Amino acid sequence: QHTAWHLEKYLTITPMVYMQIRFKNGWDEELQHRLIEPLNEEEAEKRRMLAREHGKYKCEVETLLSRVIRGKTCFYEVKWKGLDDMKQNTTEPLSKLRAMGIEGQVKALDERLAAQAAGVDQRPLSQREIVRHFESFGLSEDLVCQRQIGSFSQGQRSKLVL
């Protein structure tokens, strides 16, 4: 079931193109989306309410830009929704971001920073690398390069999202 939902918007492309889209920046874009976006309207409303209580000028967090560790405390550079001037960005402790209910955004930034530190964001998504990856899950080069995901069996789709 999770597989069907996850691949729904990719049914008309090949696994090769899917991987190139999903990891185009060197990290998992689908994971980023799941961590950053609210799960439902209830969570979105909770974030808005917490932003009115804890946000700069009662604004929500638009994105986290960087992280710095001072002593034993992590601080994150915050870009606030509606405040487009970079001078309006602030550095906030992790505790405040947790109080605002945006732990997912923190995890998303940490994932991006880890990918950059490991050099994964510099790794090319060549056909050879992608085919080799999928072959280790039992998907042939023909399946990976020629067939659309929509024509895959449920088992093949499960292997694709691994």
Tab-separated table of C-alpha atoms in Angstrom:
chain	number	residue	atom	x	y	z
A	1	GLN	CA	0.000	0.000	0.000
A	2	HIS	CA	2.783	2.438	0.905
A	3	THR	CA	4.510	1.499	-2.342
A	4	ALA	CA	1.445	2.371	-4.412
A	5	TRP	CA	1.085	5.781	-2.784
A	6	HIS	CA	4.768	6.540	-3.033
A	7	LEU	CA	5.092	5.678	-6.734
A	8	GLU	CA	1.726	7.032	-7.866
A	9	LYS	CA	3.107	10.137	-9.584
A	10	TYR	CA	5.917	8.193	-11.278
A	11	LEU	CA	3.956	5.483	-13.094
A	12	THR	CA	4.672	6.829	-16.596
A	13	ILE	CA	8.469	6.975	-16.279
A	14	THR	CA	11.239	4.391	-16.037
A	15	PRO	CA	13.005	3.517	-12.784
A	16	MET	CA	16.106	5.190	-14.235
A	17	VAL	CA	14.349	8.540	-14.541
A	18	TYR	CA	12.627	8.009	-11.173
A	19	MET	CA	15.996	7.662	-9.413
A	20	GLN	CA	17.414	10.676	-11.238
A	21	ILE	CA	14.445	12.775	-10.115
A	22	ARG	CA	14.300	11.436	-6.567
A	23	PHE	CA	18.011	11.936	-5.850
A	24	LYS	CA	18.732	14.886	-8.176
A	25	ASN	CA	20.298	16.990	-5.413
A	26	GLY	CA	22.214	14.154	-3.797
A	27	TRP	CA	19.638	13.359	-1.144
A	28	ASP	CA	16.238	11.703	-1.095
A	29	GLU	CA	13.714	14.324	-2.239
A	30	GLU	CA	10.760	12.123	-1.238
A	31	LEU	CA	12.101	11.816	2.299
A	32	GLN	CA	12.617	15.583	2.412
A	33	HIS	CA	9.018	16.154	1.368
A	34	ARG	CA	7.654	13.700	3.976
A	35	LEU	CA	9.723	15.297	6.745
A	36	ILE	CA	8.951	18.908	5.854
A	37	GLU	CA	5.298	18.944	4.816
A	38	PRO	CA	2.534	18.579	7.425
A	39	LEU	CA	0.816	15.185	7.322
A	40	ASN	CA	-2.662	16.704	7.260
A	41	GLU	CA	-4.598	19.922	7.811
A	42	GLU	CA	-4.726	19.307	11.565
A	43	GLU	CA	-0.926	19.268	11.794
A	44	ALA	CA	-0.714	22.342	9.543
A	45	GLU	CA	-3.090	24.210	11.853
A	46	LYS	CA	-1.077	23.135	14.900
A	47	ARG	CA	2.075	24.533	13.281
A	48	ARG	CA	0.318	27.822	12.516
A	49	MET	CA	-0.878	28.064	16.136
A	50	LEU	CA	2.605	27.317	17.515
A	51	ALA	CA	4.107	29.854	15.107
A	52	ARG	CA	1.788	32.543	16.470
A	53	GLU	CA	3.152	31.703	19.909
A	54	HIS	CA	6.860	31.140	19.148
A	55	GLY	CA	7.603	32.487	15.640
A	56	LYS	CA	9.305	35.747	14.730
A	57	TYR	CA	6.503	38.287	14.245
A	58	LYS	CA	4.174	35.268	14.671
A	59	CYS	CA	5.426	33.818	11.355
A	60	GLU	CA	5.865	30.148	10.500
A	61	VAL	CA	9.206	28.651	9.563
A	62	GLU	CA	9.606	28.544	5.793
A	63	THR	CA	12.844	26.585	5.757
A	64	LEU	CA	15.965	25.837	7.751
A	65	LEU	CA	19.139	26.957	6.006
A	66	SER	CA	22.056	25.862	8.159
A	67	ARG	CA	23.114	24.457	11.510
A	68	VAL	CA	25.773	25.486	13.988
A	69	ILE	CA	26.755	23.881	17.278
A	70	ARG	CA	27.653	26.187	20.144
A	71	GLY	CA	28.805	24.307	23.184
A	72	LYS	CA	26.335	21.465	23.566
A	73	THR	CA	23.448	23.224	21.834
A	74	CYS	CA	22.428	23.009	18.161
A	75	PHE	CA	21.206	26.203	16.538
A	76	TYR	CA	19.500	26.431	13.147
A	77	GLU	CA	19.302	29.367	10.767
A	78	VAL	CA	15.612	29.987	10.095
A	79	LYS	CA	14.027	31.668	7.099
A	80	TRP	CA	10.567	32.829	8.157
A	81	LYS	CA	7.520	32.771	5.879
A	82	GLY	CA	6.696	36.206	4.578
A	83	LEU	CA	10.039	37.696	5.632
A	84	ASP	CA	12.049	37.649	2.401
A	85	ASP	CA	14.949	39.870	3.494
A	86	MET	CA	17.873	37.654	4.543
A	87	LYS	CA	18.478	40.059	7.434
A	88	GLN	CA	15.213	38.774	8.922
A	89	ASN	CA	16.631	35.248	9.236
A	90	THR	CA	17.340	34.222	12.797
A	91	THR	CA	19.359	31.541	14.546
A	92	GLU	CA	17.148	29.487	16.826
A	93	PRO	CA	17.947	26.686	19.291
A	94	LEU	CA	16.663	23.195	18.623
A	95	SER	CA	14.451	23.455	21.710
A	96	LYS	CA	12.481	26.341	20.172
A	97	LEU	CA	12.042	24.491	16.880
A	98	ARG	CA	10.735	21.467	18.784
A	99	ALA	CA	8.310	23.735	20.625
A	100	MET	CA	7.117	24.926	17.202
A	101	GLY	CA	6.466	21.321	16.124
A	102	ILE	CA	8.885	21.254	13.213
A	103	GLU	CA	11.202	18.410	14.196
A	104	GLY	CA	10.705	17.034	10.684
A	105	GLN	CA	12.285	20.114	9.135
A	106	VAL	CA	15.216	19.726	11.518
A	107	LYS	CA	15.639	16.078	10.462
A	108	ALA	CA	15.367	17.076	6.798
A	109	LEU	CA	18.165	19.639	7.110
A	110	ASP	CA	20.287	17.185	9.095
A	111	GLU	CA	19.808	14.600	6.302
A	112	ARG	CA	20.876	17.123	3.644
A	113	LEU	CA	23.926	18.160	5.658
A	114	ALA	CA	24.902	14.516	6.236
A	115	ALA	CA	24.631	13.811	2.495
A	116	GLN	CA	26.824	16.811	1.738
A	117	ALA	CA	29.388	15.843	4.380
A	118	ALA	CA	29.588	12.313	2.977
A	119	GLY	CA	29.977	13.649	-0.560
A	120	VAL	CA	26.832	11.838	-1.667
A	121	ASP	CA	25.495	15.042	-3.211
A	122	GLN	CA	28.472	14.998	-5.607
A	123	ARG	CA	27.922	11.412	-6.728
A	124	PRO	CA	26.685	11.181	-10.329
A	125	LEU	CA	23.465	9.327	-11.004
A	126	SER	CA	24.828	7.464	-14.012
A	127	GLN	CA	22.938	4.692	-15.758
A	128	ARG	CA	25.638	2.236	-14.761
A	129	GLU	CA	25.350	3.070	-11.046
A	130	ILE	CA	21.549	2.992	-11.038
A	131	VAL	CA	21.385	-0.312	-12.938
A	132	ARG	CA	23.938	-1.880	-10.598
A	133	HIS	CA	21.904	-0.730	-7.591
A	134	PHE	CA	18.664	-2.216	-8.908
A	135	GLU	CA	20.305	-5.449	-10.058
A	136	SER	CA	21.200	-6.131	-6.432
A	137	PHE	CA	17.413	-6.204	-5.792
A	138	GLY	CA	16.717	-8.504	-8.731
A	139	LEU	CA	15.603	-5.877	-11.257
A	140	SER	CA	17.233	-6.288	-14.676
A	141	GLU	CA	18.747	-3.551	-16.805
A	142	ASP	CA	15.864	-3.899	-19.257
A	143	LEU	CA	13.300	-3.286	-16.501
A	144	VAL	CA	15.239	-0.326	-15.134
A	145	CYS	CA	15.928	1.436	-18.425
A	146	GLN	CA	13.051	0.476	-20.722
A	147	ARG	CA	9.851	-0.240	-18.815
A	148	GLN	CA	7.539	2.269	-17.190
A	149	ILE	CA	6.941	1.823	-13.484
A	150	GLY	CA	3.194	1.469	-14.116
A	151	SER	CA	3.819	-1.873	-15.841
A	152	PHE	CA	5.663	-3.342	-12.831
A	153	SER	CA	4.158	-5.975	-10.565
A	154	GLN	CA	3.581	-5.079	-6.910
A	155	GLY	CA	6.675	-7.078	-5.952
A	156	GLN	CA	8.811	-5.208	-8.467
A	157	ARG	CA	7.465	-1.887	-7.190
A	158	SER	CA	8.358	-2.899	-3.634
A	159	LYS	CA	11.923	-3.593	-4.741
A	160	LEU	CA	12.007	-0.258	-6.534
A	161	VAL	CA	11.388	1.801	-3.402
A	162	LEU	CA	14.076	-0.055	-1.422
